Coordinates of C-alpha atoms in Angstrom, one line a residue:
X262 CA 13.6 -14.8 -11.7
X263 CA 17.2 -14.0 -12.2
X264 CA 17.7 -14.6 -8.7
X265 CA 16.6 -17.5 -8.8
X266 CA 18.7 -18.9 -11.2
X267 CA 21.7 -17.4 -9.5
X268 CA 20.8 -19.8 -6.9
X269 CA 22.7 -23.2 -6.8
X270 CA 20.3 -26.1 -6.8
X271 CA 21.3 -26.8 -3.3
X272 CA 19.8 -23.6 -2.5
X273 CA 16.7 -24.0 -4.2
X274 CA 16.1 -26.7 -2.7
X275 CA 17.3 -24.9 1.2
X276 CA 15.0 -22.1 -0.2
X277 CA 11.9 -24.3 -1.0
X278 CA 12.5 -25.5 2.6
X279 CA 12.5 -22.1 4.0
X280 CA 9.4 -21.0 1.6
X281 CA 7.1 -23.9 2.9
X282 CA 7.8 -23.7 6.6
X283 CA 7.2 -20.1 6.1
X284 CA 3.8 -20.8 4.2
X285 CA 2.9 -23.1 7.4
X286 CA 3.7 -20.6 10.2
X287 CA 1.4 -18.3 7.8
X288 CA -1.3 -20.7 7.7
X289 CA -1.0 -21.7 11.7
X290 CA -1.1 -17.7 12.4
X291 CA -3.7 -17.4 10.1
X292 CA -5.8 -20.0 12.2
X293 CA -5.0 -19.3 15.3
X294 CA -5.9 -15.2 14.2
X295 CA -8.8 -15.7 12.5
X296 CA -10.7 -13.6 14.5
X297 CA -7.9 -11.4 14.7
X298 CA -5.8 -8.8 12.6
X299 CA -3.9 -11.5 12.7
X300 CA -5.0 -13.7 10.6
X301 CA -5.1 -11.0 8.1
X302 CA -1.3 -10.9 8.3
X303 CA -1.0 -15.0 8.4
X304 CA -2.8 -14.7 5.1
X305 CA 0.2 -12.3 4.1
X306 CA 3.0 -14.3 4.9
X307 CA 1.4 -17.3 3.2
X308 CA 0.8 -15.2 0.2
X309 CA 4.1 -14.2 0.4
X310 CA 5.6 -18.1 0.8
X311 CA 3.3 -19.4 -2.0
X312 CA 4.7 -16.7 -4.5
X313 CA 8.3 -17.7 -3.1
X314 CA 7.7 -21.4 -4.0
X315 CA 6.2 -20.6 -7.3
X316 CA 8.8 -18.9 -8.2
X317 CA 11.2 -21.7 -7.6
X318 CA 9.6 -24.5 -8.6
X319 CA 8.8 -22.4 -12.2
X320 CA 12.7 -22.1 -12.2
X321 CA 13.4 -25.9 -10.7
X322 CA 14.8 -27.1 -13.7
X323 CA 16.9 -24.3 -14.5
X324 CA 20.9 -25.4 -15.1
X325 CA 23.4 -25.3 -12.6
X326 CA 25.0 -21.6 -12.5
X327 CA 28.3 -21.4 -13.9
X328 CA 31.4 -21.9 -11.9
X329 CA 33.0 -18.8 -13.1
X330 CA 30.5 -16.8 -10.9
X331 CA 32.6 -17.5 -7.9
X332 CA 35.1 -14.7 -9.3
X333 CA 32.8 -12.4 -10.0
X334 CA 31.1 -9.8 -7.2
X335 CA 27.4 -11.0 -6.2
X336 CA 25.0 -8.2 -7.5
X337 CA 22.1 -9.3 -7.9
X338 CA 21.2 -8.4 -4.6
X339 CA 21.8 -5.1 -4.4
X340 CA 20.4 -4.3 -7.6
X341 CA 17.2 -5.9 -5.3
X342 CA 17.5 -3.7 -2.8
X343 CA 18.0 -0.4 -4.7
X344 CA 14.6 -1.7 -6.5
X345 CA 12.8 -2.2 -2.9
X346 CA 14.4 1.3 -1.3
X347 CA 13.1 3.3 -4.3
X348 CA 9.8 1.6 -4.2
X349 CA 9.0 2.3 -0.9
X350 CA 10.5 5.7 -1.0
X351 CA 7.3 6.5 -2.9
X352 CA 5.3 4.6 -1.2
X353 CA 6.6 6.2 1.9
X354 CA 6.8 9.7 0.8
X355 CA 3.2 9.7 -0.6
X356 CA 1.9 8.8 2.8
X357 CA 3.9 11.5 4.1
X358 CA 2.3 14.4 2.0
X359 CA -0.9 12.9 2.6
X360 CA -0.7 13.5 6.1
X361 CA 0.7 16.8 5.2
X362 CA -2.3 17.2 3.9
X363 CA -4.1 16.1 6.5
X364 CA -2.9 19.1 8.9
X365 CA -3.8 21.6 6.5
X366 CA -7.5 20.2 5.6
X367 CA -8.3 17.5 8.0
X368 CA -11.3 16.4 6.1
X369 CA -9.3 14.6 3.8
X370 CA -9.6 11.4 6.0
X371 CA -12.7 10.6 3.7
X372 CA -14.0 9.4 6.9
X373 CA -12.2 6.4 7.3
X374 CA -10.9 4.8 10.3
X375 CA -7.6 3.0 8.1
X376 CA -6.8 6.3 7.0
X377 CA -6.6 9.3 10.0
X378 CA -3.5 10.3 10.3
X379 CA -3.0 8.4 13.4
X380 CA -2.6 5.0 11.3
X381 CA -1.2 7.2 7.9
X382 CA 1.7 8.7 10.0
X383 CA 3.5 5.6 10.8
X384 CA 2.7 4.1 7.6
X385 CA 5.0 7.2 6.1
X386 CA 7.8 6.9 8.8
X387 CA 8.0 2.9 8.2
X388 CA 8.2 3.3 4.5
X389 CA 11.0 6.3 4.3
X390 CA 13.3 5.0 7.5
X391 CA 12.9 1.1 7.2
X392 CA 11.5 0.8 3.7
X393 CA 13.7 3.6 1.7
X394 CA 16.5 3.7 4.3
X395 CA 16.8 -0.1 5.2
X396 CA 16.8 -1.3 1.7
X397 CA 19.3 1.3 0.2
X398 CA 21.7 0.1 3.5
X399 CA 21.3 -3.3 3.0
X400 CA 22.2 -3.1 -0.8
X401 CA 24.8 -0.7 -0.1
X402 CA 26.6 -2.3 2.7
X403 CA 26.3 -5.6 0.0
X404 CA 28.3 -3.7 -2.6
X405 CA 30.8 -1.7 -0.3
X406 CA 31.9 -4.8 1.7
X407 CA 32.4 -6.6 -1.6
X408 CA 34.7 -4.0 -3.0
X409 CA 36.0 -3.1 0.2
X410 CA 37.2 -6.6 1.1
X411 CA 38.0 -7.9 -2.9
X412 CA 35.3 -10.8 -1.4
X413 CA 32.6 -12.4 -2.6
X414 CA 29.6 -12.7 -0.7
X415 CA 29.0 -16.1 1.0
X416 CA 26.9 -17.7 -1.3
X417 CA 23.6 -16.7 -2.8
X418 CA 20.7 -17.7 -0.6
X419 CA 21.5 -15.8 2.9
X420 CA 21.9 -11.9 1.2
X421 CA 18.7 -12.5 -0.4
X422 CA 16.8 -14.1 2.2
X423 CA 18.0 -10.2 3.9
X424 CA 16.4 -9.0 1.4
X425 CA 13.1 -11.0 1.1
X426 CA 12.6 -11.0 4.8
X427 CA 13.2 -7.3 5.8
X428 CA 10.9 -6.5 2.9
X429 CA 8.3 -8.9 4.6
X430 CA 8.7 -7.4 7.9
X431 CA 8.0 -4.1 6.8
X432 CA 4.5 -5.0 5.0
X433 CA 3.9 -6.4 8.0
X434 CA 4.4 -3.1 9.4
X435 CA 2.5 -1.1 7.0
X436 CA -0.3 -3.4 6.9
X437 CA -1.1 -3.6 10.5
X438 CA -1.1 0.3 11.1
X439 CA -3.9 1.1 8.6
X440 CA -5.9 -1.8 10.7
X441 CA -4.8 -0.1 13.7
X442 CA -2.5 -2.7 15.3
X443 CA 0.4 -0.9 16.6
X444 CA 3.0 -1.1 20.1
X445 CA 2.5 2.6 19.8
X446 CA 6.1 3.1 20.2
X447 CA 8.0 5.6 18.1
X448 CA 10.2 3.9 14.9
X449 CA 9.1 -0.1 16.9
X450 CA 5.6 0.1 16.2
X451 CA 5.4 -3.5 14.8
X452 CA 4.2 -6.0 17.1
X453 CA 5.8 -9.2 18.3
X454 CA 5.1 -11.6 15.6
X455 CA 6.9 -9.3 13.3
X456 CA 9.4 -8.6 15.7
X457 CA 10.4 -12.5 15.8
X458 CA 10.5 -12.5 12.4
X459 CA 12.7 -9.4 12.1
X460 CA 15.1 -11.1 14.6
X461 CA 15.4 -14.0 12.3
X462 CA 16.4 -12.1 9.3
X463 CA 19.0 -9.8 11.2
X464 CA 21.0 -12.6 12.8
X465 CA 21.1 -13.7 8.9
X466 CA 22.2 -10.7 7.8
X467 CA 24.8 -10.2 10.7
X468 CA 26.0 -13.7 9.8
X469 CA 26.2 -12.6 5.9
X470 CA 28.2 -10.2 6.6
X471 CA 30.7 -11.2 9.2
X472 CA 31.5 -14.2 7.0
X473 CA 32.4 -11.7 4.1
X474 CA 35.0 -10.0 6.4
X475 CA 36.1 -13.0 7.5
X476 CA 37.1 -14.3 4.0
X477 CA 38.5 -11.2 2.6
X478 CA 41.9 -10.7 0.4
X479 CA 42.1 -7.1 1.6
X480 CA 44.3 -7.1 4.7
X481 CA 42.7 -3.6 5.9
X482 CA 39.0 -3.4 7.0
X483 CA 37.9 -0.1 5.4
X484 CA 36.1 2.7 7.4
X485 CA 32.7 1.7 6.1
X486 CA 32.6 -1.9 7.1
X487 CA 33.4 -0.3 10.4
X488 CA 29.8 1.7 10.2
X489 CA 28.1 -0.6 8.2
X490 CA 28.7 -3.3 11.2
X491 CA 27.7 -0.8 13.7
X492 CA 24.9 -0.3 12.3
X493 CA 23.4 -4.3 12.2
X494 CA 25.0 -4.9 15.7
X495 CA 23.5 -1.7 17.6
X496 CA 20.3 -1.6 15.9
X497 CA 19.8 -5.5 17.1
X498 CA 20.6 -5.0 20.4
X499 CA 18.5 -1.7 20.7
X500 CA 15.4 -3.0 19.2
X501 CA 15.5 -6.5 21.5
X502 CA 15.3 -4.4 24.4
X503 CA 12.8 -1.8 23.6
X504 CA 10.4 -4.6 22.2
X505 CA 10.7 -7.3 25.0
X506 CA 7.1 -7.8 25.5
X507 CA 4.4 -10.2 26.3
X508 CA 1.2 -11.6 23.8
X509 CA -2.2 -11.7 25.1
X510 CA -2.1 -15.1 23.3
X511 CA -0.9 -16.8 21.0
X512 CA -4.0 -15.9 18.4
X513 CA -3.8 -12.2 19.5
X514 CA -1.2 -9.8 17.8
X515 CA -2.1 -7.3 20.6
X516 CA 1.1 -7.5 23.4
X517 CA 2.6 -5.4 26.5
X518 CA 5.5 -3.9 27.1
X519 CA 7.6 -5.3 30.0
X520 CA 8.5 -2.2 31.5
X521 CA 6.4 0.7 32.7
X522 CA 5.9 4.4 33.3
X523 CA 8.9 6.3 33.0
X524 CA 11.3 3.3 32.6
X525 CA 9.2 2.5 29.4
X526 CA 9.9 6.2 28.4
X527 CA 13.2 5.9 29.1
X528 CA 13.7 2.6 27.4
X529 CA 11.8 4.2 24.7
X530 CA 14.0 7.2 23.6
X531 CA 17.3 5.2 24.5
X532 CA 16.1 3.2 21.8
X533 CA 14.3 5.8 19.6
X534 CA 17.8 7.9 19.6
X535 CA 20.0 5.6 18.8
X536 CA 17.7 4.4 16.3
X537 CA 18.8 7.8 14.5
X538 CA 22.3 7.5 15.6
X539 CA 23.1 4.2 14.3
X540 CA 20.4 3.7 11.6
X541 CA 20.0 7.0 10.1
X542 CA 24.0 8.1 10.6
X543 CA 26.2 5.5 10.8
X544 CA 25.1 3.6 8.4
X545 CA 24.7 6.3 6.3
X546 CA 28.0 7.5 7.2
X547 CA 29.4 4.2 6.0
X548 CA 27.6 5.0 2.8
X549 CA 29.1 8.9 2.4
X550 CA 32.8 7.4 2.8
X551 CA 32.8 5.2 0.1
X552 CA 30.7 6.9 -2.5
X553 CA 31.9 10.1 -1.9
X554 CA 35.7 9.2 -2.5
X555 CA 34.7 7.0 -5.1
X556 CA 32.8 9.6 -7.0
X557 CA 35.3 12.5 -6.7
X558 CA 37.5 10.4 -7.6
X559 CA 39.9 11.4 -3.9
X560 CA 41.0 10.2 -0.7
X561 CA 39.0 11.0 1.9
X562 CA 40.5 14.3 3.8
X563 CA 42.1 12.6 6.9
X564 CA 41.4 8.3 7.2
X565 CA 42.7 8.5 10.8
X566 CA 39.9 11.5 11.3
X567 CA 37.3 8.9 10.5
X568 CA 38.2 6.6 12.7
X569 CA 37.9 8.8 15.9
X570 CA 35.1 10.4 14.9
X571 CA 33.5 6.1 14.3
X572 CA 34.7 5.4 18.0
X573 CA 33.3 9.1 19.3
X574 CA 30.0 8.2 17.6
X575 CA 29.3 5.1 18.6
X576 CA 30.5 6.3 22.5
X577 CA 28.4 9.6 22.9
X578 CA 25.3 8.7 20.9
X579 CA 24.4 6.1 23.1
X580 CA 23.6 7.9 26.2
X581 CA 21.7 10.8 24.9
X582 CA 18.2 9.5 24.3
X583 CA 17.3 11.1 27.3
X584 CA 16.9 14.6 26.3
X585 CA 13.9 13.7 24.9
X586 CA 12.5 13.7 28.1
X587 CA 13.5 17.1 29.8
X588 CA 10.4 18.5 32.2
X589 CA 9.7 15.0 33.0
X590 CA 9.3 12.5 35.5
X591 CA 12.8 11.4 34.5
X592 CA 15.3 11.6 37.5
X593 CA 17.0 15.3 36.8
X594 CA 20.6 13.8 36.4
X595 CA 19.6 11.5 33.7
X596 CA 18.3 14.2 32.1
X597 CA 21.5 16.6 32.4
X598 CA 23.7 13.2 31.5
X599 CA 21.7 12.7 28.0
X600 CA 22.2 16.9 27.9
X601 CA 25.9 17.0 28.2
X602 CA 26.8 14.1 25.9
X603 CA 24.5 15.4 23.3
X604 CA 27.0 18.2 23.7
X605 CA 30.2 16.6 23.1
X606 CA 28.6 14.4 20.6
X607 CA 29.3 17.3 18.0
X608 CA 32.8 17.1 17.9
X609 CA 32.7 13.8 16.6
X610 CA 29.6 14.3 14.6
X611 CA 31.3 17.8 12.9
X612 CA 34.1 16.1 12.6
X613 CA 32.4 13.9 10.1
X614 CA 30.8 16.5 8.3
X615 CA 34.6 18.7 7.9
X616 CA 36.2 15.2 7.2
X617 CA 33.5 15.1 4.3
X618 CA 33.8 18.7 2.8
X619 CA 37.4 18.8 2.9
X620 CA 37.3 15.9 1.0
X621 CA 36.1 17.8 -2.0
X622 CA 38.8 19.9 -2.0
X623 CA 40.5 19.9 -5.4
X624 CA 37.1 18.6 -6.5
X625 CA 35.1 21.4 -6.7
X626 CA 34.9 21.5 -10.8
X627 CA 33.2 18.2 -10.4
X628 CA 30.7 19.0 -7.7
X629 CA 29.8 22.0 -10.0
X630 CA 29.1 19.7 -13.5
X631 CA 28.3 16.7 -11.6
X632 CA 24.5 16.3 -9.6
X633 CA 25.3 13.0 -8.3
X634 CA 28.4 14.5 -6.7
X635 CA 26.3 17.0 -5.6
X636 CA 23.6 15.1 -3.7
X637 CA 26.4 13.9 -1.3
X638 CA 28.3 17.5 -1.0
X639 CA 24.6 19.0 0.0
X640 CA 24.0 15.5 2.6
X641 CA 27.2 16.4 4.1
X642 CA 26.4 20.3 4.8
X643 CA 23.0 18.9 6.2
X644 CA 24.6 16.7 8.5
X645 CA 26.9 19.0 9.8
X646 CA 23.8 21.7 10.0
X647 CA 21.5 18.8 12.0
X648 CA 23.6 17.7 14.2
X649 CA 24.8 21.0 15.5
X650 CA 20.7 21.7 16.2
X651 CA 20.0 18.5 17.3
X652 CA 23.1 19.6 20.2
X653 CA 21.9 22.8 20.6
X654 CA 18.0 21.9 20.8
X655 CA 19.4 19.4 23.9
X656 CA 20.1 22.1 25.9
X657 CA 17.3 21.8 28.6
X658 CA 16.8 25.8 27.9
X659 CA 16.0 26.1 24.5
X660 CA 13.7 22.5 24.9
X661 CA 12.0 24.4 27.0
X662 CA 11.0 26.4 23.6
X663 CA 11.7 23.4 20.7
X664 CA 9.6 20.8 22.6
X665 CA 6.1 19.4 21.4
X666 CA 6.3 22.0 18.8
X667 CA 7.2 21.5 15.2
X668 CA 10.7 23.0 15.1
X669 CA 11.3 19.5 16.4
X670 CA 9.7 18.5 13.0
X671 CA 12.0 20.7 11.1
X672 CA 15.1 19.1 12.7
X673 CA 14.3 15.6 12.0
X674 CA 13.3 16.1 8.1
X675 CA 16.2 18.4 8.3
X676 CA 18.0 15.4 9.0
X677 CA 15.9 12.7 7.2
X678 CA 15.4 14.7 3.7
X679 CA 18.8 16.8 4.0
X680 CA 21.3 14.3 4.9
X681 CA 19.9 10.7 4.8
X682 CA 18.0 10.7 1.2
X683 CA 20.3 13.1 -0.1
X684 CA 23.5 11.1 0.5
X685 CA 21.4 7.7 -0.3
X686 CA 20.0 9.5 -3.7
X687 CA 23.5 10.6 -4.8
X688 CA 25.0 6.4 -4.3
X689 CA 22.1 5.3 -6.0
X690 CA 22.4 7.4 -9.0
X691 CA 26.4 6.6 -8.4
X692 CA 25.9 2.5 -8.0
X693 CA 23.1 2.3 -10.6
X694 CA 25.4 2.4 -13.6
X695 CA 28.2 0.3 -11.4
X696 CA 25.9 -2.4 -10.7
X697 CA 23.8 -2.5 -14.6
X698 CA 27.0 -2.5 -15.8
X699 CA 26.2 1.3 -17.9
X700 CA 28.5 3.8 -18.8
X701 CA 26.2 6.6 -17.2
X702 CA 22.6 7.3 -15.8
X703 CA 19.9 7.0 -18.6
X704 CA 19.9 10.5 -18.3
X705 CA 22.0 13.5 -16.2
X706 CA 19.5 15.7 -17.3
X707 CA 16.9 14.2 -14.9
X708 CA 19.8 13.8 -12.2
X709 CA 19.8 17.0 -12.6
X710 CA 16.2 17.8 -12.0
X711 CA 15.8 15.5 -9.3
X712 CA 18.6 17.0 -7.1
X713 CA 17.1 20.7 -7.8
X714 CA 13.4 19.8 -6.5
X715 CA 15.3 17.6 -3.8
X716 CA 16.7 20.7 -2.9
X717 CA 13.9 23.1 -3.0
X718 CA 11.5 20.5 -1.2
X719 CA 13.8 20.4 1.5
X720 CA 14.2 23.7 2.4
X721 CA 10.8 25.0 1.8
X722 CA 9.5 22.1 4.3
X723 CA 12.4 23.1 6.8
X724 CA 11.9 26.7 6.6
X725 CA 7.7 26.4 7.0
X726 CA 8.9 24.0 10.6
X727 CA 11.2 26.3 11.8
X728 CA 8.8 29.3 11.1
X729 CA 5.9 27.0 12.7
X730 CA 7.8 25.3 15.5
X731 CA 9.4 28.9 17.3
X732 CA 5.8 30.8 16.5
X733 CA 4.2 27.6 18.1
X734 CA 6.3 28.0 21.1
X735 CA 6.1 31.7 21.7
X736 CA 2.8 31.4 22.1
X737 CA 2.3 28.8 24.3
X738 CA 4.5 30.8 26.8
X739 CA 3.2 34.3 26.3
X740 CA 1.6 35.5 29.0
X741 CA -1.1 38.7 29.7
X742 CA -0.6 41.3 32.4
X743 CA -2.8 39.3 34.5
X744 CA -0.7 36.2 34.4
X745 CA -2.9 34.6 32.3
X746 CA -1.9 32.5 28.9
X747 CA -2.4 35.1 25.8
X748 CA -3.5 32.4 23.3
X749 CA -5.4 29.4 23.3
X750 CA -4.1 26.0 22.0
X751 CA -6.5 26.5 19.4
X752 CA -5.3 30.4 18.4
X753 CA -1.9 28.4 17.9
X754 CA -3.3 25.4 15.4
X755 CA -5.2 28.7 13.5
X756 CA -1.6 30.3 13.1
X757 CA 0.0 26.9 11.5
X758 CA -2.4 26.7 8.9
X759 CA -0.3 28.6 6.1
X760 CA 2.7 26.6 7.2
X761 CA 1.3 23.5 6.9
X762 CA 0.3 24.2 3.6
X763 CA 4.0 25.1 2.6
X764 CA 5.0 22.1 4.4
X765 CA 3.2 20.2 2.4
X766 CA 4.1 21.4 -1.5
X767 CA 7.8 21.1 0.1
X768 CA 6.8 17.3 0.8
X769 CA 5.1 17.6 -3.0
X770 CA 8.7 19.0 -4.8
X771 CA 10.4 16.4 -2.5
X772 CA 8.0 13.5 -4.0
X773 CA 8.2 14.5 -7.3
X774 CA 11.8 14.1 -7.6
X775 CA 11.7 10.6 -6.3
X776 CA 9.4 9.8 -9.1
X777 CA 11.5 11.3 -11.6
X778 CA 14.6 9.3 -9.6
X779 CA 12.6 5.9 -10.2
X780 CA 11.9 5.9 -14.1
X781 CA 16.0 7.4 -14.5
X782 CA 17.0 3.7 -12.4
X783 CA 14.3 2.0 -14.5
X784 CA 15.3 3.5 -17.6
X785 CA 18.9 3.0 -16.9
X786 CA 18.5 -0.7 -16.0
X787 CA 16.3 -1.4 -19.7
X788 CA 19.4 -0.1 -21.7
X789 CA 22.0 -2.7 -22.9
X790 CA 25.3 -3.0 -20.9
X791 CA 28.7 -1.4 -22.8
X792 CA 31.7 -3.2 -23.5
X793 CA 33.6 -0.1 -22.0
X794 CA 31.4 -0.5 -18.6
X795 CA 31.9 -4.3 -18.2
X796 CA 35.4 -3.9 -18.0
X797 CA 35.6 -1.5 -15.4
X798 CA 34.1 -4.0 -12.8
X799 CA 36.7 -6.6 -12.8
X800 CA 36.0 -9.7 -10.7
X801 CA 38.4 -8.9 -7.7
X802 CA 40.8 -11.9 -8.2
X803 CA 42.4 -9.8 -11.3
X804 CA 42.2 -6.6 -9.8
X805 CA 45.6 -5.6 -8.0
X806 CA 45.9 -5.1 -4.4
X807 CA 44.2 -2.4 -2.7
X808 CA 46.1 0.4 -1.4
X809 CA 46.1 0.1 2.6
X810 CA 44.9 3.2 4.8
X811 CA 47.0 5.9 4.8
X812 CA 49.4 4.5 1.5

């Protein structure tokens, strides 16, 4: 409701506009779906609209906001999106030990069709990557560019239509796998209707924030914008390609795929690894420059250093989706191209990772006392640590051992609970008190906590993968005198069994501190703002110039 009466009553009324066309393309889908799992989600959207109008119409005759608010950083949005990200982090994470779960005693299916882990699995991967991830980027890059650029953001309505809108996409998403409608394509598994929708709300958010750099008082656009950007620009483009695509009607959510056999694959992992390298790295990236510095209270290491390794990033990643598909149909130099550039995408990628560390030198006292500090100095080690497998597991060789097996599991949650939730825990817990306008978290004892079972989920899960993957792969190419396989597939599932079950009290530990990081921002938010706090965010106008790069 506060949101709401941020809004000027020009945008109430633009909003109420946007809520009742969305209510009718709800009810239209709903009709034309009816016998459909589309109309289930028509019903959703115009669920969704009608609680949008509600909301505004209760709030219709709320004053004008006060002028003064044009000096002073917009907020509210971010606060909305640090609320969404941890909500779907346990949403997302619960899935995600549920299907755990599911490896170790498949009977826990209960026998229903909405919940094998066929239709679980993507339900986790939506909620942690788009839910968790997408929100905490979207508020983040809301607060960084605002700082960053001593700009307000352009009006009120657009950053939280973002908001709003993503949010419905991704039910959208969720929703539709547990009924089983899916494109069956790896981190794109919503079909076209939510697609469309998705496009909408991106160009909205590409608009947001290019009019916020456009209107800056900061002469320098700092390294994060620079991530932040390439992260909503390559991520559009990426995801228009991969999901070009044809209904079977209008009432239908079912749809094909314009390409085919191994130019879908291909299409597929250039867009499924570049998914990773621009929305689960550079945005994040983005993230680690500003919070890091900001939190240690230093300059990054070397500015100049984090611009070549931007440029060498967003060069390199882009061609290496294809050694995903070593041993394949895939023409052989395609393969050895997406080999070598995975390669020399670690210079850039370390790079990052040293810039990082070496930031913290001097700081060391305070990544000792200090978990929040902590979280980020641990996401940076990860990041260096994934990256260089990630290289190294390209290397058509050792795929020979890594793929299909669940070292390739290892690596990714390596990556995902290592560096991306660590880095994006650590700004939380450091923009939570920024943003409420506290002096602190609620409590550093529970920071505390949460960083420790962060850390022990993590490398319990990675170790069990690692252990799994390599003994899954050495036996699936030992061979008897005769010439003959030594073990069946089925010897192999057997010998996962304890691993699974390790994997899954990692994903447990790992759960449980999300929890305990959901009642400290909820705790923190209940407790009155301090006099002391208020004054350290000063509406930019009074602040004095920023210091340029390199100053």
């Amino acid at each position: 409701m506060e949101i709401v009466k941020s809004l000027s009553r020009n945008e109430r009324q633009l909003a109420l506009v946007i809520a009742a066309a969305l209510a009718c393309i709800g009810l239209s889908l709903s009709a034309f779906g009816r016998n459909d799992p589309l109309g289930v989600h028509g019903a959703i959207v115009t669920c969704a609209a009608l609680a949008a109008l509600a909301a505004l119409i209760f709030r219709s005759d709320a004053p004008e906001p006060p002028v003064g608010r044009l000096a002073e950083y917009y907020d509210e949005p971010s606060k909305l999106g640090i609320a969404f990200a941890l909500g779907w982090a346990v949403v997302g994470m619960t899935f995600g030990l549920w299907a755990a779960l599911q490896l170790a005693w498949p009977h826990l299916t209960f026998d229903g069709a909405w919940s094998n882990f066929g239709r679980i699995r993507p339900v986790h991967t939506t909620g942690v990557i788009f839910g968790f991830g997408g929100n905490a980027l979207i508020a983040t890059s809301f607060l960084v560019m605002q700082r960053t650029c001593r700009a307000r953001l352009p009006g009120q309505l657009g950053p939280v239509f973002v908001l709003c809108g993503y949010n419905l996409f991704c039910l959208l998403g969720v929703t539709g796998y547990l009924m089983g409608v899916t494109k069956s394509k790896e981190y794109a598994e919503p079909e076209w209707y939510a697609g469309l929708w998705l496009l909408v709300v991106w160009i909205t958010y590409f608009v947001v924030y290019v009019r916020t750099l456009a209107r800056r008082n900061e002469p320098h656009i700092y390294v994060s914008n620079w991530y932040y950007l390439a992260f909503v620009v390559v991520v559009a483009i990426l995801y228009i390609v991969n999901n070009l695509a044809i209904p079977v009607s209008i009432g239908h959510a079912k749809s094909y795929t314009l390409f085919a056999g191994v130019q879908d694959a291909m299409t597929q992992w250039w867009y499924g690894h570049n998914a990773v390298a621009f929305f689960l790295t550079s945005g994040f990236l983005g993230m680690m420059y500003y919070f890091m510095p900001k939190r240690a209270g230093r300059p990054i290491y070397s500015y100049r250093m984090s611009i070549i390794s931007f440029w060498g990033i967003t060069f390199f990643y882009i061609w290496v989706g294809s050694h995903h598909l070593h041993y394949t149909a895939l023409p052989q130099w395609v393969q050895t191209l997406g080999m070598t550039f995975s390669l020399m995408l670690l210079i850039p990628s370390w790079a990052s990772a040293g810039n990082a560390l070496m930031t913290l030198n001097g700081a060391w006292d305070k990544v000792r006392d200090d978990a929040t500090l902590r979280f980020m100095m641990v996401a940076a080690v990860f990041y260096g640590l994934s990256t260089f497998e990630g290289s190294f597991m390209a290397i058509r060789s050792v795929n020979a051992l890594s793929h299909y097996t669940d070292w390739t599991i290892a690596h990714v949650h390596a990556g995902s609970l290592g560096w991306v939730a660590m880095i994006t825990f650590g700004s939380i817990y450091a923009a939570v008190p920024w943003l409420w306008k506290r002096e602190r978290m609620y409590s550093p004892a529970l920071v505390e906590v949460h960083f420790w079972l962060a850390v022990a989920g993590t490398i319990v899960y990675v170790l069990a993968m690692w252990n799994s993957g390599i003994i899954q792969g050495l036996m699936w190419r030992t061979y008897t005198e005769q010439g003959t396989l030594a073990y069946s597939f089925l010897d192999s599932v057997v010998a996962m069994h304890p691993y699974y079950i390790a994997r899954a009290f990692g994903g447990f530990l790992y759960l449980t501190g999300a929890v305990v990081c959901c009642y400290n921002v909820w705790m923190t938010a209940r407790v009155a703002p301090t006099q002391s706090a208020l004054a350290q965010d000063l509406p930019f106008s009074a602040r004095p110039p920023a210091l340029q790069a390199g100053e």
